[in-house]
Amino acid sequence: MKKQYYEKYRKLGLKISYYRKCNGITQEQLAEKLGKDTSFIGAVEAPNVNRTVSLDTLFDISEILGVPPYKFLIDD
């Protein structure tokens, strides 16, 4: 990850966490639906961990949570 994008990935992880919780889904459930380890979701959502997400994974998360992909990428 480029240093200049650290804050964007941090915000992305926080948004994934927010929408996941709004849907009443645990990290374990999201990880299972994605075919990923729970530790992956934990690292993506943790504000102090540098974990990137591919577009494919972001699109899968978007579909699972019923949230348009752009919602994860816009600055609020």
PDB file of N, CA and C in Angstrom:
ATOM      1  N   MET A   1       0.841  -1.175   0.000  1.00  0.00           N
ATOM      2  CA  MET A   1       0.000   0.000   0.000  1.00  0.00           C
ATOM      3  C   MET A   1       0.884   1.235   0.000  1.00  0.00           C
ATOM      4  N   LYS A   2       0.506   2.183  -0.825  1.00  0.00           N
ATOM      5  CA  LYS A   2       1.236   3.440  -0.842  1.00  0.00           C
ATOM      6  C   LYS A   2       0.901   4.223   0.428  1.00  0.00           C
ATOM      7  N   LYS A   3       1.907   4.838   0.990  1.00  0.00           N
ATOM      8  CA  LYS A   3       1.737   5.599   2.221  1.00  0.00           C
ATOM      9  C   LYS A   3       0.638   6.650   2.098  1.00  0.00           C
ATOM     10  N   GLN A   4       0.539   7.241   0.927  1.00  0.00           N
ATOM     11  CA  GLN A   4      -0.433   8.308   0.714  1.00  0.00           C
ATOM     12  C   GLN A   4      -1.881   7.811   0.776  1.00  0.00           C
ATOM     13  N   TYR A   5      -2.093   6.500   0.669  1.00  0.00           N
ATOM     14  CA  TYR A   5      -3.446   5.949   0.704  1.00  0.00           C
ATOM     15  C   TYR A   5      -3.825   5.340   2.052  1.00  0.00           C
ATOM     16  N   TYR A   6      -2.934   5.410   3.011  1.00  0.00           N
ATOM     17  CA  TYR A   6      -3.192   4.809   4.325  1.00  0.00           C
ATOM     18  C   TYR A   6      -4.536   5.271   4.898  1.00  0.00           C
ATOM     19  N   GLU A   7      -4.767   6.575   4.896  1.00  0.00           N
ATOM     20  CA  GLU A   7      -5.995   7.126   5.489  1.00  0.00           C
ATOM     21  C   GLU A   7      -7.234   6.659   4.730  1.00  0.00           C
ATOM     22  N   LYS A   8      -7.141   6.530   3.433  1.00  0.00           N
ATOM     23  CA  LYS A   8      -8.276   6.047   2.648  1.00  0.00           C
ATOM     24  C   LYS A   8      -8.626   4.607   3.002  1.00  0.00           C
ATOM     25  N   TYR A   9      -7.604   3.756   3.175  1.00  0.00           N
ATOM     26  CA  TYR A   9      -7.857   2.374   3.563  1.00  0.00           C
ATOM     27  C   TYR A   9      -8.407   2.291   4.983  1.00  0.00           C
ATOM     28  N   ARG A  10      -7.936   3.170   5.855  1.00  0.00           N
ATOM     29  CA  ARG A  10      -8.446   3.200   7.231  1.00  0.00           C
ATOM     30  C   ARG A  10      -9.939   3.536   7.218  1.00  0.00           C
ATOM     31  N   LYS A  11     -10.323   4.552   6.462  1.00  0.00           N
ATOM     32  CA  LYS A  11     -11.733   4.943   6.367  1.00  0.00           C
ATOM     33  C   LYS A  11     -12.569   3.844   5.711  1.00  0.00           C
ATOM     34  N   LEU A  12     -12.009   3.181   4.712  1.00  0.00           N
ATOM     35  CA  LEU A  12     -12.707   2.076   4.057  1.00  0.00           C
ATOM     36  C   LEU A  12     -13.023   0.981   5.071  1.00  0.00           C
ATOM     37  N   GLY A  13     -12.039   0.622   5.879  1.00  0.00           N
ATOM     38  CA  GLY A  13     -12.252  -0.407   6.898  1.00  0.00           C
ATOM     39  C   GLY A  13     -13.311  -0.016   7.908  1.00  0.00           C
ATOM     40  N   LEU A  14     -13.317   1.250   8.303  1.00  0.00           N
ATOM     41  CA  LEU A  14     -14.324   1.726   9.261  1.00  0.00           C
ATOM     42  C   LEU A  14     -15.721   1.688   8.639  1.00  0.00           C
ATOM     43  N   LYS A  15     -15.816   1.981   7.360  1.00  0.00           N
ATOM     44  CA  LYS A  15     -17.116   1.924   6.685  1.00  0.00           C
ATOM     45  C   LYS A  15     -17.596   0.486   6.544  1.00  0.00           C
ATOM     46  N   ILE A  16     -16.688  -0.416   6.230  1.00  0.00           N
ATOM     47  CA  ILE A  16     -17.063  -1.834   6.153  1.00  0.00           C
ATOM     48  C   ILE A  16     -17.607  -2.279   7.510  1.00  0.00           C
ATOM     49  N   SER A  17     -16.914  -1.911   8.566  1.00  0.00           N
ATOM     50  CA  SER A  17     -17.359  -2.254   9.913  1.00  0.00           C
ATOM     51  C   SER A  17     -18.737  -1.671  10.211  1.00  0.00           C
ATOM     52  N   TYR A  18     -18.937  -0.408   9.863  1.00  0.00           N
ATOM     53  CA  TYR A  18     -20.205   0.271  10.121  1.00  0.00           C
ATOM     54  C   TYR A  18     -21.360  -0.433   9.404  1.00  0.00           C
ATOM     55  N   TYR A  19     -21.209  -0.658   8.107  1.00  0.00           N
ATOM     56  CA  TYR A  19     -22.287  -1.281   7.343  1.00  0.00           C
ATOM     57  C   TYR A  19     -22.491  -2.743   7.734  1.00  0.00           C
ATOM     58  N   ARG A  20     -21.429  -3.415   8.112  1.00  0.00           N
ATOM     59  CA  ARG A  20     -21.558  -4.803   8.582  1.00  0.00           C
ATOM     60  C   ARG A  20     -22.406  -4.838   9.844  1.00  0.00           C
ATOM     61  N   LYS A  21     -22.112  -3.941  10.771  1.00  0.00           N
ATOM     62  CA  LYS A  21     -22.874  -3.897  12.022  1.00  0.00           C
ATOM     63  C   LYS A  21     -24.312  -3.474  11.786  1.00  0.00           C
ATOM     64  N   CYS A  22     -24.545  -2.542  10.863  1.00  0.00           N
ATOM     65  CA  CYS A  22     -25.916  -2.122  10.521  1.00  0.00           C
ATOM     66  C   CYS A  22     -26.731  -3.288   9.994  1.00  0.00           C
ATOM     67  N   ASN A  23     -26.059  -4.238   9.356  1.00  0.00           N
ATOM     68  CA  ASN A  23     -26.729  -5.424   8.814  1.00  0.00           C
ATOM     69  C   ASN A  23     -26.821  -6.558   9.817  1.00  0.00           C
ATOM     70  N   GLY A  24     -26.278  -6.351  11.023  1.00  0.00           N
ATOM     71  CA  GLY A  24     -26.341  -7.379  12.055  1.00  0.00           C
ATOM     72  C   GLY A  24     -25.505  -8.600  11.733  1.00  0.00           C
ATOM     73  N   ILE A  25     -24.412  -8.390  11.019  1.00  0.00           N
ATOM     74  CA  ILE A  25     -23.530  -9.495  10.623  1.00  0.00           C
ATOM     75  C   ILE A  25     -22.240  -9.405  11.427  1.00  0.00           C
ATOM     76  N   THR A  26     -21.783 -10.520  11.941  1.00  0.00           N
ATOM     77  CA  THR A  26     -20.523 -10.554  12.673  1.00  0.00           C
ATOM     78  C   THR A  26     -19.351 -10.635  11.702  1.00  0.00           C
ATOM     79  N   GLN A  27     -18.164 -10.381  12.205  1.00  0.00           N
ATOM     80  CA  GLN A  27     -16.963 -10.532  11.379  1.00  0.00           C
ATOM     81  C   GLN A  27     -16.845 -11.969  10.897  1.00  0.00           C
ATOM     82  N   GLU A  28     -17.175 -12.906  11.751  1.00  0.00           N
ATOM     83  CA  GLU A  28     -17.096 -14.320  11.388  1.00  0.00           C
ATOM     84  C   GLU A  28     -18.048 -14.648  10.242  1.00  0.00           C
ATOM     85  N   GLN A  29     -19.258 -14.120  10.312  1.00  0.00           N
ATOM     86  CA  GLN A  29     -20.249 -14.386   9.257  1.00  0.00           C
ATOM     87  C   GLN A  29     -19.824 -13.762   7.934  1.00  0.00           C
ATOM     88  N   LEU A  30     -19.323 -12.534   7.993  1.00  0.00           N
ATOM     89  CA  LEU A  30     -18.864 -11.882   6.769  1.00  0.00           C
ATOM     90  C   LEU A  30     -17.691 -12.641   6.171  1.00  0.00           C
ATOM     91  N   ALA A  31     -16.758 -13.037   7.016  1.00  0.00           N
ATOM     92  CA  ALA A  31     -15.598 -13.787   6.544  1.00  0.00           C
ATOM     93  C   ALA A  31     -16.028 -15.089   5.874  1.00  0.00           C
ATOM     94  N   GLU A  32     -16.975 -15.778   6.480  1.00  0.00           N
ATOM     95  CA  GLU A  32     -17.459 -17.044   5.914  1.00  0.00           C
ATOM     96  C   GLU A  32     -18.093 -16.824   4.542  1.00  0.00           C
ATOM     97  N   LYS A  33     -18.911 -15.775   4.418  1.00  0.00           N
ATOM     98  CA  LYS A  33     -19.567 -15.493   3.145  1.00  0.00           C
ATOM     99  C   LYS A  33     -18.566 -15.088   2.067  1.00  0.00           C
ATOM    100  N   LEU A  34     -17.460 -14.481   2.494  1.00  0.00           N
ATOM    101  CA  LEU A  34     -16.415 -14.071   1.552  1.00  0.00           C
ATOM    102  C   LEU A  34     -15.431 -15.191   1.234  1.00  0.00           C
ATOM    103  N   GLY A  35     -15.431 -16.228   2.071  1.00  0.00           N
ATOM    104  CA  GLY A  35     -14.438 -17.295   1.914  1.00  0.00           C
ATOM    105  C   GLY A  35     -13.065 -16.855   2.401  1.00  0.00           C
ATOM    106  N   LYS A  36     -13.061 -15.993   3.409  1.00  0.00           N
ATOM    107  CA  LYS A  36     -11.809 -15.461   3.977  1.00  0.00           C
ATOM    108  C   LYS A  36     -11.732 -15.831   5.449  1.00  0.00           C
ATOM    109  N   ASP A  37     -10.541 -15.677   6.017  1.00  0.00           N
ATOM    110  CA  ASP A  37     -10.367 -15.873   7.456  1.00  0.00           C
ATOM    111  C   ASP A  37     -10.960 -14.698   8.214  1.00  0.00           C
ATOM    112  N   THR A  38     -11.437 -14.962   9.419  1.00  0.00           N
ATOM    113  CA  THR A  38     -11.937 -13.896  10.278  1.00  0.00           C
ATOM    114  C   THR A  38     -10.847 -12.867  10.538  1.00  0.00           C
ATOM    115  N   SER A  39      -9.612 -13.323  10.617  1.00  0.00           N
ATOM    116  CA  SER A  39      -8.500 -12.393  10.871  1.00  0.00           C
ATOM    117  C   SER A  39      -8.347 -11.381   9.737  1.00  0.00           C
ATOM    118  N   PHE A  40      -8.726 -11.767   8.523  1.00  0.00           N
ATOM    119  CA  PHE A  40      -8.676 -10.843   7.391  1.00  0.00           C
ATOM    120  C   PHE A  40      -9.650  -9.695   7.623  1.00  0.00           C
ATOM    121  N   ILE A  41     -10.889 -10.012   7.981  1.00  0.00           N
ATOM    122  CA  ILE A  41     -11.896  -8.979   8.221  1.00  0.00           C
ATOM    123  C   ILE A  41     -11.463  -8.109   9.398  1.00  0.00           C
ATOM    124  N   GLY A  42     -10.965  -8.726  10.440  1.00  0.00           N
ATOM    125  CA  GLY A  42     -10.488  -7.966  11.594  1.00  0.00           C
ATOM    126  C   GLY A  42      -9.390  -6.990  11.209  1.00  0.00           C
ATOM    127  N   ALA A  43      -8.481  -7.424  10.360  1.00  0.00           N
ATOM    128  CA  ALA A  43      -7.376  -6.555   9.934  1.00  0.00           C
ATOM    129  C   ALA A  43      -7.871  -5.427   9.040  1.00  0.00           C
ATOM    130  N   VAL A  44      -8.834  -5.718   8.170  1.00  0.00           N
ATOM    131  CA  VAL A  44      -9.389  -4.685   7.286  1.00  0.00           C
ATOM    132  C   VAL A  44     -10.105  -3.620   8.117  1.00  0.00           C
ATOM    133  N   GLU A  45     -10.847  -4.048   9.113  1.00  0.00           N
ATOM    134  CA  GLU A  45     -11.642  -3.118   9.908  1.00  0.00           C
ATOM    135  C   GLU A  45     -10.833  -2.389  10.982  1.00  0.00           C
ATOM    136  N   ALA A  46      -9.713  -2.933  11.376  1.00  0.00           N
ATOM    137  CA  ALA A  46      -8.914  -2.311  12.444  1.00  0.00           C
ATOM    138  C   ALA A  46      -8.295  -1.003  11.949  1.00  0.00           C
ATOM    139  N   PRO A  47      -8.527   0.094  12.668  1.00  0.00           N
ATOM    140  CA  PRO A  47      -8.015   1.387  12.216  1.00  0.00           C
ATOM    141  C   PRO A  47      -6.499   1.525  12.285  1.00  0.00           C
ATOM    142  N   ASN A  48      -5.839   0.617  12.981  1.00  0.00           N
ATOM    143  CA  ASN A  48      -4.388   0.725  13.137  1.00  0.00           C
ATOM    144  C   ASN A  48      -3.613  -0.355  12.380  1.00  0.00           C
ATOM    145  N   VAL A  49      -4.301  -1.070  11.476  1.00  0.00           N
ATOM    146  CA  VAL A  49      -3.656  -2.131  10.699  1.00  0.00           C
ATOM    147  C   VAL A  49      -3.691  -1.747   9.219  1.00  0.00           C
ATOM    148  N   ASN A  50      -2.572  -1.875   8.553  1.00  0.00           N
ATOM    149  CA  ASN A  50      -2.500  -1.570   7.120  1.00  0.00           C
ATOM    150  C   ASN A  50      -2.864  -2.818   6.315  1.00  0.00           C
ATOM    151  N   ARG A  51      -4.131  -2.956   5.975  1.00  0.00           N
ATOM    152  CA  ARG A  51      -4.585  -4.120   5.203  1.00  0.00           C
ATOM    153  C   ARG A  51      -5.349  -3.632   3.990  1.00  0.00           C
ATOM    154  N   THR A  52      -4.915  -4.011   2.808  1.00  0.00           N
ATOM    155  CA  THR A  52      -5.586  -3.592   1.586  1.00  0.00           C
ATOM    156  C   THR A  52      -6.707  -4.562   1.225  1.00  0.00           C
ATOM    157  N   VAL A  53      -7.584  -4.088   0.350  1.00  0.00           N
ATOM    158  CA  VAL A  53      -8.717  -4.877  -0.119  1.00  0.00           C
ATOM    159  C   VAL A  53      -8.749  -4.769  -1.637  1.00  0.00           C
ATOM    160  N   SER A  54      -8.859  -5.895  -2.315  1.00  0.00           N
ATOM    161  CA  SER A  54      -8.965  -5.859  -3.780  1.00  0.00           C
ATOM    162  C   SER A  54     -10.356  -5.363  -4.179  1.00  0.00           C
ATOM    163  N   LEU A  55     -10.472  -4.920  -5.406  1.00  0.00           N
ATOM    164  CA  LEU A  55     -11.792  -4.504  -5.893  1.00  0.00           C
ATOM    165  C   LEU A  55     -12.765  -5.675  -5.903  1.00  0.00           C
ATOM    166  N   ASP A  56     -12.290  -6.853  -6.262  1.00  0.00           N
ATOM    167  CA  ASP A  56     -13.165  -8.028  -6.241  1.00  0.00           C
ATOM    168  C   ASP A  56     -13.745  -8.247  -4.844  1.00  0.00           C
ATOM    169  N   THR A  57     -12.891  -8.147  -3.834  1.00  0.00           N
ATOM    170  CA  THR A  57     -13.343  -8.335  -2.453  1.00  0.00           C
ATOM    171  C   THR A  57     -14.297  -7.218  -2.052  1.00  0.00           C
ATOM    172  N   LEU A  58     -13.983  -5.988  -2.433  1.00  0.00           N
ATOM    173  CA  LEU A  58     -14.870  -4.871  -2.114  1.00  0.00           C
ATOM    174  C   LEU A  58     -16.237  -5.070  -2.774  1.00  0.00           C
ATOM    175  N   PHE A  59     -16.258  -5.517  -4.020  1.00  0.00           N
ATOM    176  CA  PHE A  59     -17.531  -5.775  -4.701  1.00  0.00           C
ATOM    177  C   PHE A  59     -18.306  -6.901  -4.012  1.00  0.00           C
ATOM    178  N   ASP A  60     -17.604  -7.938  -3.552  1.00  0.00           N
ATOM    179  CA  ASP A  60     -18.258  -9.027  -2.818  1.00  0.00           C
ATOM    180  C   ASP A  60     -18.854  -8.513  -1.510  1.00  0.00           C
ATOM    181  N   ILE A  61     -18.094  -7.709  -0.778  1.00  0.00           N
ATOM    182  CA  ILE A  61     -18.578  -7.137   0.483  1.00  0.00           C
ATOM    183  C   ILE A  61     -19.813  -6.281   0.209  1.00  0.00           C
ATOM    184  N   SER A  62     -19.737  -5.482  -0.833  1.00  0.00           N
ATOM    185  CA  SER A  62     -20.847  -4.617  -1.229  1.00  0.00           C
ATOM    186  C   SER A  62     -22.106  -5.433  -1.479  1.00  0.00           C
ATOM    187  N   GLU A  63     -21.958  -6.510  -2.201  1.00  0.00           N
ATOM    188  CA  GLU A  63     -23.096  -7.377  -2.521  1.00  0.00           C
ATOM    189  C   GLU A  63     -23.658  -8.035  -1.261  1.00  0.00           C
ATOM    190  N   ILE A  64     -22.800  -8.539  -0.422  1.00  0.00           N
ATOM    191  CA  ILE A  64     -23.235  -9.212   0.806  1.00  0.00           C
ATOM    192  C   ILE A  64     -23.974  -8.249   1.726  1.00  0.00           C
ATOM    193  N   LEU A  65     -23.454  -7.023   1.847  1.00  0.00           N
ATOM    194  CA  LEU A  65     -24.045  -6.049   2.774  1.00  0.00           C
ATOM    195  C   LEU A  65     -25.168  -5.232   2.136  1.00  0.00           C
ATOM    196  N   GLY A  66     -25.352  -5.365   0.818  1.00  0.00           N
ATOM    197  CA  GLY A  66     -26.409  -4.616   0.146  1.00  0.00           C
ATOM    198  C   GLY A  66     -26.148  -3.118   0.116  1.00  0.00           C
ATOM    199  N   VAL A  67     -24.879  -2.770  -0.022  1.00  0.00           N
ATOM    200  CA  VAL A  67     -24.457  -1.367  -0.045  1.00  0.00           C
ATOM    201  C   VAL A  67     -23.727  -1.114  -1.359  1.00  0.00           C
ATOM    202  N   PRO A  68     -24.108  -0.069  -2.095  1.00  0.00           N
ATOM    203  CA  PRO A  68     -23.401   0.213  -3.352  1.00  0.00           C
ATOM    204  C   PRO A  68     -21.905   0.440  -3.100  1.00  0.00           C
ATOM    205  N   PRO A  69     -21.056  -0.063  -3.969  1.00  0.00           N
ATOM    206  CA  PRO A  69     -19.600   0.059  -3.757  1.00  0.00           C
ATOM    207  C   PRO A  69     -19.105   1.482  -3.535  1.00  0.00           C
ATOM    208  N   TYR A  70     -19.733   2.449  -4.204  1.00  0.00           N
ATOM    209  CA  TYR A  70     -19.247   3.818  -4.055  1.00  0.00           C
ATOM    210  C   TYR A  70     -19.374   4.339  -2.626  1.00  0.00           C
ATOM    211  N   LYS A  71     -20.338   3.795  -1.862  1.00  0.00           N
ATOM    212  CA  LYS A  71     -20.534   4.229  -0.477  1.00  0.00           C
ATOM    213  C   LYS A  71     -19.288   3.985   0.380  1.00  0.00           C
ATOM    214  N   PHE A  72     -18.506   2.981   0.004  1.00  0.00           N
ATOM    215  CA  PHE A  72     -17.298   2.678   0.762  1.00  0.00           C
ATOM    216  C   PHE A  72     -16.155   3.618   0.403  1.00  0.00           C
ATOM    217  N   LEU A  73     -16.260   4.250  -0.750  1.00  0.00           N
ATOM    218  CA  LEU A  73     -15.137   5.029  -1.267  1.00  0.00           C
ATOM    219  C   LEU A  73     -15.297   6.541  -1.162  1.00  0.00           C
ATOM    220  N   ILE A  74     -16.524   7.012  -0.933  1.00  0.00           N
ATOM    221  CA  ILE A  74     -16.715   8.460  -0.858  1.00  0.00           C
ATOM    222  C   ILE A  74     -16.296   8.977   0.514  1.00  0.00           C
ATOM    223  N   ASP A  75     -15.798  10.195   0.517  1.00  0.00           N
ATOM    224  CA  ASP A  75     -15.450  10.841   1.790  1.00  0.00           C
ATOM    225  C   ASP A  75     -16.669  11.562   2.313  1.00  0.00           C
ATOM    226  N   ASP A  76     -17.086  11.190   3.510  1.00  0.00           N
ATOM    227  CA  ASP A  76     -18.249  11.828   4.153  1.00  0.00           C
ATOM    228  C   ASP A  76     -17.801  12.923   5.072  1.00  0.00           C
TER     229      ASP A  76
END
